[in-house]
Coordinates of C-alpha atoms in Angstrom, one line a residue:
M1250 CA 87.7 -55.9 -248.7
K1251 CA 87.9 -52.1 -248.6
K1252 CA 84.6 -50.3 -248.0
R1253 CA 83.4 -48.1 -250.9
S1254 CA 81.1 -45.2 -251.1
K1255 CA 77.4 -45.9 -251.8
M1256 CA 77.6 -44.4 -255.2
A1257 CA 80.6 -46.4 -256.2
V1258 CA 79.2 -49.7 -255.0
L1259 CA 75.9 -49.2 -256.7
L1260 CA 77.6 -48.4 -260.0
L1261 CA 79.7 -51.5 -259.7
A1262 CA 76.5 -53.5 -259.0
A1263 CA 75.2 -52.4 -262.4
S1264 CA 77.6 -54.8 -264.1
V1265 CA 75.6 -57.7 -262.6
L1266 CA 72.8 -57.4 -265.1
A1267 CA 73.4 -54.5 -267.4
A1268 CA 75.6 -56.0 -270.0
P1269 CA 73.1 -57.1 -272.7
A1270 CA 75.0 -60.0 -274.3
V1271 CA 77.1 -61.1 -271.3
S1272 CA 76.1 -63.4 -268.4
F1273 CA 76.3 -62.2 -264.9
V1274 CA 79.9 -61.4 -264.2
P1275 CA 80.9 -61.0 -261.4
A1276 CA 78.3 -63.3 -259.7
H1277 CA 78.0 -61.0 -256.7
V1278 CA 75.5 -58.5 -255.3
Y1279 CA 76.8 -55.3 -253.9
A1280 CA 74.0 -54.8 -251.4
Y1281 CA 73.2 -51.6 -249.5
D1282 CA 71.9 -52.6 -246.0
G1283 CA 70.1 -49.4 -245.2
K1284 CA 73.0 -48.1 -243.0
S1285 CA 76.4 -46.7 -243.7
D1286 CA 78.1 -50.1 -244.2
L1287 CA 78.2 -52.0 -247.5
E1288 CA 79.1 -55.6 -248.1
I1289 CA 79.5 -57.9 -251.0
I1290 CA 77.1 -60.8 -251.0
P1291 CA 77.6 -63.8 -253.4
L1292 CA 74.8 -64.3 -255.8
P1293 CA 73.8 -68.0 -255.7
E1294 CA 74.4 -69.8 -259.0
D1295 CA 70.7 -70.9 -259.2
M1296 CA 69.5 -67.4 -258.7
R1297 CA 71.9 -66.1 -261.3
E1298 CA 70.6 -68.6 -263.9
L1299 CA 67.0 -67.8 -263.0
L1300 CA 67.6 -64.1 -263.6
V1301 CA 69.4 -64.8 -266.9
D1302 CA 66.5 -67.0 -268.1
L1303 CA 64.0 -64.3 -267.0
R1304 CA 65.8 -61.6 -268.9
E1305 CA 66.0 -63.7 -272.1
D1306 CA 62.5 -65.1 -272.1
Y1307 CA 60.1 -62.9 -270.1
V1308 CA 61.5 -59.7 -268.6
P1309 CA 63.8 -57.8 -271.1
A1310 CA 63.9 -54.9 -268.7
L1311 CA 66.4 -56.9 -266.6
S1312 CA 69.1 -56.0 -269.1
E1313 CA 69.2 -52.5 -267.5
M1314 CA 68.9 -53.6 -263.9
H1315 CA 71.2 -54.8 -261.1
V1316 CA 70.6 -56.7 -257.9
D1317 CA 70.4 -54.3 -254.9
A1318 CA 69.7 -56.9 -252.2
I1319 CA 69.1 -60.6 -251.6
G1320 CA 67.8 -62.3 -248.5
K1321 CA 65.7 -65.2 -247.0
G1322 CA 62.1 -65.1 -245.9
S1323 CA 60.5 -67.0 -243.0
N1324 CA 59.6 -70.0 -245.2
S1325 CA 63.1 -70.3 -246.7
E1326 CA 62.1 -68.4 -249.8
T1327 CA 64.7 -66.2 -251.5
I1328 CA 63.8 -62.5 -251.9
I1329 CA 65.6 -60.4 -254.5
S1330 CA 65.3 -56.7 -255.1
L1331 CA 66.6 -55.2 -258.4
S1332 CA 66.6 -51.8 -259.9
D1333 CA 68.2 -49.5 -262.5
K1334 CA 69.0 -46.9 -259.9
K1335 CA 72.3 -45.1 -259.9
N1336 CA 72.1 -44.0 -256.3
V1337 CA 70.2 -45.1 -253.2
I1338 CA 67.5 -42.5 -253.5
T1339 CA 65.9 -42.8 -256.9
A1340 CA 65.0 -45.6 -259.2
G1341 CA 63.2 -45.6 -262.5
V1342 CA 62.6 -49.3 -263.0
S1343 CA 62.6 -51.8 -260.2
M1344 CA 61.6 -55.4 -259.6
K1345 CA 61.0 -57.6 -256.6
L1346 CA 61.2 -61.3 -256.9
V1347 CA 60.3 -64.1 -254.5
V1348 CA 61.5 -67.6 -255.2
D1349 CA 60.5 -70.6 -253.1
A1350 CA 62.9 -73.3 -251.8
R1351 CA 62.3 -75.5 -254.9
G1352 CA 63.2 -72.7 -257.3
N1353 CA 59.7 -71.7 -258.4
I1354 CA 58.8 -68.0 -258.6
T1355 CA 55.9 -67.3 -256.2
S1356 CA 55.9 -63.5 -256.7
L1357 CA 57.2 -61.0 -259.4
E1358 CA 56.5 -57.3 -259.4
L1359 CA 58.0 -55.1 -262.1
E1360 CA 57.5 -51.4 -261.5
G1361 CA 58.2 -48.2 -263.5
T1362 CA 58.5 -49.5 -267.1
E1363 CA 57.1 -47.5 -269.9
R1364 CA 53.8 -48.7 -271.2
D1365 CA 52.9 -47.8 -274.8
K1366 CA 49.1 -47.4 -274.8
S1367 CA 49.0 -47.1 -278.6
K1368 CA 50.6 -50.4 -279.2
K1369 CA 48.2 -53.0 -280.6
W1370 CA 47.8 -56.3 -278.8
D1371 CA 48.8 -59.6 -280.2
K1372 CA 46.3 -61.5 -278.1
K1373 CA 47.3 -65.0 -279.2
A1374 CA 51.0 -64.4 -278.6
S1375 CA 50.4 -62.7 -275.2
Y1376 CA 48.3 -65.5 -274.0
Q1377 CA 50.9 -68.1 -275.1
K1378 CA 53.7 -66.4 -273.2
L1379 CA 51.5 -66.0 -270.1
K1380 CA 50.6 -69.7 -270.3
D1381 CA 54.3 -70.8 -270.8
F1382 CA 55.4 -68.7 -267.8
I1383 CA 52.6 -70.2 -265.6
R1384 CA 53.4 -73.7 -266.7
E1385 CA 57.1 -73.2 -265.9
Q1386 CA 56.5 -71.8 -262.4
V1387 CA 53.5 -73.6 -261.0
P1388 CA 54.6 -77.0 -259.7
V1389 CA 51.1 -78.5 -259.0
S1390 CA 48.3 -79.5 -261.3
H1391 CA 46.3 -76.5 -262.4
V1392 CA 43.9 -75.1 -265.0
I1393 CA 44.7 -71.9 -266.9
D1394 CA 42.0 -69.7 -268.3
T1395 CA 41.6 -70.2 -272.0
Q1396 CA 41.6 -66.5 -272.8
P1397 CA 43.3 -63.4 -271.3
M1398 CA 41.4 -60.5 -269.9
L1399 CA 42.3 -56.8 -270.3
S1400 CA 43.0 -55.1 -267.0
T1401 CA 41.7 -51.6 -266.5
E1402 CA 42.9 -51.4 -262.9
R1403 CA 44.5 -47.9 -262.7
R1404 CA 44.6 -47.7 -258.9
A1405 CA 47.2 -50.5 -258.7
Q1406 CA 48.9 -49.3 -261.9
L1407 CA 47.8 -52.5 -263.7
D1408 CA 45.9 -50.9 -266.6
Q1409 CA 46.8 -51.7 -270.2
L1410 CA 47.9 -55.2 -269.2
A1411 CA 46.6 -58.6 -270.3
V1412 CA 45.9 -61.0 -267.3
V1413 CA 45.4 -64.7 -267.1
S1414 CA 44.3 -66.5 -263.9
F1415 CA 44.9 -70.1 -263.0
Y1416 CA 43.1 -72.5 -260.7
P1417 CA 43.5 -75.9 -258.8
L1418 CA 42.0 -79.2 -259.7
L1419 CA 39.9 -81.5 -257.5
N1420 CA 38.7 -84.9 -258.7
D1421 CA 40.4 -83.9 -262.0
V1422 CA 37.8 -81.0 -262.3
W1423 CA 38.5 -77.3 -262.4
V1424 CA 37.9 -75.5 -259.1
K1425 CA 37.0 -71.9 -259.7
K1426 CA 39.0 -70.7 -256.7
E1427 CA 41.9 -68.6 -258.0
M1428 CA 45.4 -69.7 -256.9
G1429 CA 47.2 -67.0 -258.9
R1430 CA 47.5 -64.8 -261.9
A1431 CA 50.0 -63.4 -264.4
F1432 CA 50.1 -60.0 -266.2
I1433 CA 51.8 -59.1 -269.4
D1434 CA 52.2 -55.8 -271.3
A1435 CA 51.6 -55.3 -275.0
S1436 CA 55.3 -55.6 -275.7
G1437 CA 55.3 -59.1 -274.4
Q1438 CA 57.0 -58.5 -271.0
I1439 CA 55.8 -60.2 -267.8
V1440 CA 55.2 -57.4 -265.2
R1441 CA 53.3 -59.1 -262.4
F1442 CA 52.8 -62.7 -261.2
H1443 CA 51.8 -64.4 -258.0
Q1444 CA 50.8 -67.9 -256.8
E1445 CA 49.6 -69.2 -253.5
K1446 CA 48.4 -72.4 -252.0
V1447 CA 44.6 -72.7 -251.7
K1448 CA 42.7 -74.8 -249.3
L1449 CA 40.2 -77.2 -250.9
P1450 CA 37.6 -79.6 -249.5
L1451 CA 38.2 -83.3 -249.5
A1452 CA 37.2 -85.2 -252.6
S1453 CA 34.6 -87.0 -250.6
E1454 CA 33.0 -83.7 -249.5
V1455 CA 32.0 -82.6 -253.0
A1456 CA 29.7 -84.0 -255.6
D1457 CA 31.1 -86.9 -257.7
P1458 CA 31.8 -85.6 -261.2
K1459 CA 30.9 -89.1 -262.6
K1460 CA 27.3 -88.2 -261.6
A1461 CA 27.2 -85.1 -263.8
V1462 CA 24.7 -85.0 -266.6
A1463 CA 26.0 -85.2 -270.2
P1464 CA 27.4 -81.9 -271.6
E1465 CA 24.8 -82.0 -274.3
K1466 CA 22.0 -81.7 -271.7
A1467 CA 23.8 -78.8 -270.1
K1468 CA 24.2 -77.1 -273.4
S1469 CA 20.5 -77.5 -274.1
E1470 CA 19.6 -75.8 -270.9
W1471 CA 22.2 -73.1 -271.5
E1472 CA 20.5 -72.4 -274.8
N1473 CA 17.1 -72.1 -273.2
Q1474 CA 18.4 -69.5 -270.7
L1475 CA 20.5 -67.5 -273.2
N1476 CA 19.3 -64.0 -274.2
M1477 CA 21.3 -61.6 -276.5
Q1478 CA 21.5 -57.8 -276.3
L1479 CA 22.5 -55.3 -279.0
V1480 CA 25.2 -53.0 -277.7
Y1481 CA 27.8 -50.6 -279.2
D1482 CA 31.4 -51.7 -278.7
T1483 CA 33.3 -48.4 -278.4
A1484 CA 36.7 -50.1 -278.6
A1485 CA 35.8 -51.9 -281.8
G1486 CA 33.7 -49.1 -283.2
K1487 CA 30.7 -51.3 -284.2
L1488 CA 27.4 -52.8 -283.1
V1489 CA 27.6 -56.3 -281.5
Y1490 CA 25.4 -58.7 -279.8
Q1491 CA 26.4 -60.1 -276.4
P1492 CA 24.7 -62.3 -273.8
T1493 CA 22.7 -60.4 -271.1
E1494 CA 23.8 -63.1 -268.6
L1495 CA 26.1 -66.2 -268.7
P1496 CA 24.0 -69.0 -267.3
V1497 CA 25.4 -71.5 -264.8
I1498 CA 24.1 -75.1 -265.1
D1499 CA 23.8 -77.5 -262.1
A1500 CA 25.8 -80.5 -263.3
L1501 CA 23.7 -83.0 -261.2
T1502 CA 20.2 -81.9 -262.4
G1503 CA 21.0 -80.2 -265.8
E1504 CA 18.9 -77.2 -264.7
A1505 CA 20.0 -73.5 -264.4
V1506 CA 21.3 -72.6 -261.0
P1507 CA 19.1 -69.9 -259.5
A1508 CA 20.9 -66.5 -259.3
V1509 CA 21.7 -65.0 -255.9
Q1510 CA 21.7 -61.5 -257.5
M1511 CA 18.8 -59.8 -259.2
K1512 CA 19.1 -57.4 -262.0
N1513 CA 16.8 -54.6 -263.3
S1514 CA 17.4 -52.2 -266.1
E1515 CA 15.7 -48.9 -267.1
V1516 CA 16.4 -45.8 -269.2
L1517 CA 16.9 -42.7 -267.2
K1518 CA 17.6 -39.1 -268.3
L1519 CA 20.0 -37.5 -265.9
K1520 CA 20.5 -33.7 -265.3
G1521 CA 24.2 -33.4 -264.7
Y1522 CA 25.5 -30.3 -262.9
A1523 CA 28.7 -31.7 -261.3
D1524 CA 31.7 -29.4 -260.5
N1525 CA 34.5 -31.5 -261.8
S1526 CA 37.1 -28.9 -260.9
I1527 CA 37.4 -30.2 -257.4
W1528 CA 39.3 -33.3 -258.3
G1529 CA 43.0 -33.0 -257.5
D1530 CA 42.4 -29.9 -255.3
R1531 CA 42.9 -31.1 -251.7
K1532 CA 40.9 -28.3 -250.1
K1533 CA 37.9 -28.7 -252.4
M1534 CA 38.0 -32.5 -252.0
E1535 CA 38.1 -32.3 -248.2
K1536 CA 35.1 -29.9 -248.2
W1537 CA 33.3 -32.3 -250.5
L1538 CA 34.0 -35.2 -248.2
E1539 CA 32.8 -33.2 -245.2
T1540 CA 29.6 -32.0 -246.9
T1541 CA 28.7 -35.2 -248.7
F1542 CA 29.7 -37.9 -246.3
K1543 CA 29.9 -36.0 -243.0
L1544 CA 33.5 -37.1 -242.5
R1545 CA 35.5 -35.2 -239.8
I1546 CA 38.6 -34.4 -241.8
N1547 CA 40.5 -33.1 -238.8
T1548 CA 40.4 -36.7 -237.3
L1549 CA 41.8 -38.3 -240.5
S1550 CA 45.4 -38.8 -241.5
F1551 CA 46.1 -37.4 -245.0
K1552 CA 48.4 -39.2 -247.4
A1553 CA 49.4 -37.2 -250.5
P1554 CA 50.2 -38.7 -253.9
S1555 CA 53.8 -39.8 -254.3
E1556 CA 55.9 -37.3 -256.2
K1557 CA 58.7 -39.8 -256.6
V1558 CA 56.8 -41.9 -259.2
K1559 CA 57.2 -39.7 -262.2
K1560 CA 55.9 -42.2 -264.7
R1561 CA 52.6 -42.7 -262.9
D1562 CA 49.6 -41.2 -264.7
T1563 CA 47.4 -41.1 -261.6
D1564 CA 47.3 -39.4 -258.3
L1565 CA 45.9 -41.2 -255.2
Y1566 CA 44.7 -39.0 -252.3
E1567 CA 43.9 -40.8 -249.1
W1568 CA 42.3 -39.8 -245.8
N1569 CA 42.9 -42.7 -243.3
A1570 CA 41.1 -43.3 -240.0
R1571 CA 42.2 -45.3 -237.1
M1572 CA 38.6 -46.2 -236.5
Y1573 CA 35.6 -46.0 -238.7
Q1574 CA 35.6 -44.7 -242.3
S1575 CA 38.5 -43.8 -244.5
A1576 CA 38.2 -42.2 -247.9
S1577 CA 40.3 -42.2 -251.1
V1578 CA 40.1 -40.4 -254.4
L1579 CA 42.0 -41.5 -257.5
V1580 CA 42.5 -38.8 -260.1
D1581 CA 44.0 -38.7 -263.6
R1582 CA 47.3 -36.8 -263.1
K1583 CA 47.1 -35.0 -266.5
T1584 CA 43.4 -34.2 -266.9
K1585 CA 42.5 -33.9 -263.2
S1586 CA 39.4 -36.0 -263.8
L1587 CA 38.0 -38.5 -261.3
I1588 CA 38.8 -42.2 -261.8
E1589 CA 37.6 -43.8 -258.6
F1590 CA 36.2 -42.8 -255.2
R1591 CA 36.1 -45.2 -252.2
L1592 CA 34.6 -45.0 -248.7
D1593 CA 36.0 -47.9 -246.7
G1594 CA 35.6 -49.1 -243.1
T1595 CA 32.8 -49.2 -240.6
A1596 CA 30.4 -46.2 -240.2
E1597 CA 30.2 -44.8 -236.7
Q1598 CA 26.5 -45.3 -236.8
E1599 CA 24.4 -47.3 -239.4
L1600 CA 20.8 -46.8 -240.3
E1601 CA 18.3 -48.5 -238.1
K1602 CA 16.4 -49.5 -241.2
P1603 CA 18.5 -50.2 -244.4
L1604 CA 17.6 -48.3 -247.5
Q1605 CA 15.0 -49.8 -249.7
A1606 CA 15.7 -50.4 -253.4
E1607 CA 14.1 -47.2 -254.6
E1608 CA 15.9 -45.2 -252.0
A1609 CA 19.3 -46.7 -253.0
K1610 CA 18.6 -46.0 -256.6
A1611 CA 17.6 -42.4 -255.9
L1612 CA 20.9 -41.9 -254.0
A1613 CA 23.0 -43.4 -256.8
R1614 CA 21.2 -41.2 -259.3
E1615 CA 21.7 -38.1 -257.2
F1616 CA 25.4 -38.9 -256.8
V1617 CA 26.0 -39.2 -260.5
E1618 CA 24.0 -36.0 -261.3
K1619 CA 25.6 -33.9 -258.6
H1620 CA 29.2 -35.2 -258.5
L1621 CA 30.1 -37.0 -261.8
L1622 CA 28.0 -35.8 -264.7
G1623 CA 28.4 -32.3 -266.1
K1624 CA 25.5 -32.3 -268.7
E1625 CA 22.1 -33.8 -269.4
Q1626 CA 22.4 -37.3 -270.8
S1627 CA 20.4 -40.5 -271.1
F1628 CA 21.6 -43.8 -269.7
V1629 CA 20.5 -47.4 -269.5
V1630 CA 20.9 -48.0 -265.7
T1631 CA 21.3 -51.6 -264.5
E1632 CA 20.8 -52.3 -260.9
T1633 CA 22.3 -55.4 -259.3
R1634 CA 21.5 -56.5 -255.7
P1635 CA 21.2 -59.6 -253.6
I1636 CA 17.9 -61.5 -253.9
D1637 CA 15.5 -61.1 -251.0
H1638 CA 15.5 -64.8 -249.9
L1639 CA 19.1 -66.1 -250.0
P1640 CA 20.1 -69.8 -250.2
G1641 CA 20.9 -71.7 -247.0
W1642 CA 24.7 -71.3 -247.2
A1643 CA 24.4 -67.5 -246.8
D1644 CA 23.6 -65.9 -243.5
Q1645 CA 21.0 -63.3 -244.2
N1646 CA 22.1 -61.2 -241.2
L1647 CA 25.7 -61.1 -242.4
V1648 CA 25.2 -60.4 -246.1
R1649 CA 26.1 -56.8 -246.8
P1650 CA 23.2 -55.1 -248.7
I1651 CA 25.2 -53.5 -251.5
Y1652 CA 23.3 -52.1 -254.5
S1653 CA 25.4 -51.7 -257.6
Y1654 CA 24.4 -49.4 -260.5
A1655 CA 26.0 -49.4 -263.9
F1656 CA 25.3 -46.3 -266.0
Y1657 CA 25.5 -47.2 -269.7
P1658 CA 25.4 -44.2 -272.2
Q1659 CA 23.1 -44.8 -275.1
S1660 CA 22.6 -43.6 -278.6
S1661 CA 19.7 -44.2 -280.9
G1662 CA 18.2 -46.4 -278.1
I1663 CA 21.3 -48.7 -278.0
P1664 CA 23.5 -48.8 -274.9
A1665 CA 27.3 -48.9 -274.9
K1666 CA 29.0 -52.2 -274.1
T1667 CA 30.9 -50.6 -271.1
P1668 CA 29.3 -48.4 -268.4
L1669 CA 30.6 -44.8 -268.1
Y1670 CA 29.9 -44.8 -264.3
T1671 CA 29.6 -47.6 -261.7
V1672 CA 28.2 -46.6 -258.3
E1673 CA 27.8 -48.8 -255.3
V1674 CA 25.4 -48.0 -252.4
D1675 CA 25.7 -49.6 -249.0
A1676 CA 22.1 -49.8 -247.8
K1677 CA 23.1 -50.1 -244.1
K1678 CA 25.4 -47.1 -244.2
G1679 CA 22.9 -45.2 -246.4
A1680 CA 25.8 -43.9 -248.5
V1681 CA 27.6 -44.3 -251.8
V1682 CA 30.8 -46.3 -251.0
T1683 CA 32.3 -46.7 -254.4
A1684 CA 32.2 -44.7 -257.7
K1685 CA 34.2 -45.5 -260.8
V1686 CA 34.5 -43.5 -264.0
S1687 CA 35.4 -45.3 -267.3
D1688 CA 37.7 -43.7 -269.8
S1689 CA 36.2 -45.6 -272.8
P1690 CA 35.5 -43.5 -276.0
A1691 CA 32.2 -41.7 -276.3
L1692 CA 29.3 -43.1 -278.5
P1693 CA 28.5 -41.6 -281.9
A1694 CA 25.6 -39.2 -281.8
T1695 CA 23.6 -41.6 -283.9
L1696 CA 23.9 -45.3 -284.7
D1697 CA 22.9 -46.8 -288.1
Q1698 CA 20.9 -50.0 -287.5
S1699 CA 20.2 -50.8 -291.2
G1700 CA 21.4 -54.3 -292.0
V1701 CA 21.6 -55.4 -288.4
I1702 CA 20.8 -59.1 -287.9
G1703 CA 18.1 -60.1 -285.5
Q1704 CA 18.5 -61.5 -281.9
E1705 CA 17.7 -65.1 -282.8
K1706 CA 20.2 -65.2 -285.6
A1707 CA 22.8 -63.8 -283.3
K1708 CA 21.9 -66.3 -280.6
Q1709 CA 22.3 -69.3 -283.0
A1710 CA 25.7 -68.0 -284.2
F1711 CA 26.8 -67.7 -280.6
L1712 CA 25.6 -71.2 -279.6
K1713 CA 27.5 -72.7 -282.5
N1714 CA 30.8 -71.7 -280.8
L1715 CA 29.7 -72.3 -277.2
S1716 CA 32.1 -74.1 -275.0
L1717 CA 31.2 -75.3 -271.4
R1718 CA 33.5 -76.8 -268.8
L1719 CA 32.7 -79.0 -265.8
A1720 CA 33.7 -77.1 -262.7
Y1721 CA 33.4 -76.8 -258.9
D1722 CA 32.1 -73.3 -258.3
Y1723 CA 31.9 -71.3 -255.1
P1724 CA 28.7 -69.2 -255.1
K1725 CA 29.2 -65.7 -253.6
V1726 CA 26.9 -62.9 -252.4
G1727 CA 27.2 -59.8 -250.3
G1728 CA 30.7 -60.6 -249.1
Q1729 CA 29.9 -64.3 -248.2
T1730 CA 31.2 -67.4 -250.0
A1731 CA 29.7 -70.8 -249.8
A1732 CA 31.8 -73.2 -247.8
T1733 CA 31.4 -76.1 -250.2
P1734 CA 31.6 -75.7 -254.0
Q1735 CA 28.8 -76.8 -256.3
L1736 CA 29.4 -79.0 -259.3
V1737 CA 28.3 -77.0 -262.4
Y1738 CA 28.9 -76.4 -266.0
L1739 CA 30.5 -73.0 -266.7
P1740 CA 31.3 -71.2 -269.9
T1741 CA 35.0 -71.1 -270.7
A1742 CA 36.9 -67.8 -270.9
D1743 CA 36.8 -68.2 -274.7
T1744 CA 33.0 -68.2 -274.6
E1745 CA 33.0 -65.2 -272.1
A1746 CA 35.0 -63.2 -274.6
M1747 CA 32.7 -64.0 -277.6
Q1748 CA 30.4 -61.5 -279.2
V1749 CA 28.5 -61.4 -282.5
D1750 CA 29.1 -58.8 -285.2
A1751 CA 25.6 -57.3 -285.7
A1752 CA 26.3 -56.5 -289.3
T1753 CA 27.8 -59.8 -290.5
G1754 CA 26.6 -62.4 -288.0
E1755 CA 30.2 -63.4 -287.5
V1756 CA 31.4 -64.5 -284.0
V1757 CA 34.3 -62.2 -283.0
D1758 CA 36.7 -62.3 -280.2
G1759 CA 36.5 -59.4 -277.7
W1760 CA 38.2 -58.4 -274.5
V1761 CA 36.7 -59.1 -271.1
E1762 CA 37.5 -56.4 -268.7
W1763 CA 39.4 -57.3 -265.5
T1764 CA 39.4 -55.2 -262.3
E1765 CA 40.7 -56.2 -258.9
S1766 CA 37.8 -57.2 -256.7

C-alpha cells in the first residue's frame, strides 16, 4: 500500500470509531509508529467488539475517538491507545486500554473529557453501573463495596468522580486488601479502572471463620463503643450526627480491637498571616522552599506544569532530587490558591531525637498560621499519631512517627464535617511533609441549634441501620502492615456513609471522601 502523510492517515483512522451509529468499518488501525513510516495494522475482531461494547455501555466518548496504536505487552496483554486527535501533536480526549489474554480489561484510563461539576449525582445509578462493569471484567471471586465514595483527588485529576473498590475472598470471607477500583463521572461514564492479582495467605494460616462469634454479639460490642458527634455538613447545608470512630470488633473474642493510632482534639484560635500570593509564582515558591525547608533549589530539577493539558484546572510544580528530598506544590490554575504541598524522600540528616507530641503540634500550628491561613480563626484540631506501645506485628524502630493534624473550622461551637486543612509532621525529619487545603464551602457565621435531637437519640437511630460484615483485615500503622490478617467484624460501606439528620432524627446517606493514599 502507498504511504500517506501523517495527517491523512490519522484522519482516515477517525472512521474507526467516530461514526456514532455505525460499527467499526474498516476494521483496521492506521498506526503512527513514532517515526516517518506509517503502516496499516488489522484491528482484531475481539478488540473491535470490545470497543463497540464499551462505547455503547460505559464510555460514550469513544464515539469521537479512533485507535492510534495497538500492541502486545510482556504478559501477552493487548495495549490499545485511542484519541480524538487530528494530528500527531495534540489531542483533546484520549484513552489507554489494557486487555489480558482472556479478554478482560485490566486497565482503562480516559483523559481529557469535560467534567460538569454542577451536575447532580444519581448515586444509585452510578453505583449500579460501576458494579456491572466490575462484574463483567473481574474473572475471579470478589467482593464489591456496597457504596461508592466521592473522590476529591485533584493531583491525579480524579476529583468529582465516584469510586468503588473491590476485594478478594478467602474462606468465603471478604479480605480487606484492595485488588482494584473503578471510577465514574456524574454523567455515567467510566473514566478509570484497574485490577491486579493480590497475594493472600493460605486458608490454614488465618483464623477459621466458623469460630467467629455471632453477629449479634459483635453488634452489641459495637454499640458499647459507638459515640456520636454533632457536626455541620457544608455539602448538605445542615447539622448532622456522625460517629467519632468506626469500631473494629475481634471476631474471635467479640471485643473491640485496640486502636494502633491515638486521637486527641482541642479548640485552638489561630492567628493567620499567610502570604497566599506566592502560590503559582515560581520564584516566590522557590524562596519559600529554601527558607522554610532549607532545600537547595540549585541542586533540584524543576518540572513546570504542562501547558498542553488545557482542560486541567490545576498546575503541578515539582522540584525533584536525585537523592534526598523532593518537593511539589499543587495550585488551582484559576484562583492561584494552594491545594497540596508535599515533601518526599529521605532527609540528608534526621533529628537525633524525634519531635515530641507538643513540639509536632506547635510546628503544625505555626505552619498553618504562617503559610496557609490569612486571618484569625478558631478550629477544632484533631491530632492522630501512632500509640506509644505498638502490637507485636509492628517493628517499633521502623514505624515512621507521623503526626497528622486535621483543622476543622467551627461555628457556634460546632465543627465542620470536613477539615479545611490537613497537615502531617514527620517527627524524625522535624518538618511538615504534607499539607492539603479543602475547597469545601465555608460555615455560616452562626448555627441554629434549636430543635436538635440529643446524642443518644441519634445513636439509637444509627444503630437501627447498622450493618457489619465478617472480614479479614490487615492492621496498618506508620507505613507498616501486618503480615497476617485478623478476623474481625467491620462496618459496611453503607454504614460508613450513614449520618443522622440532627433536626429530624432521620438516617441519611452521605458521601465518604476518597483520596489516594
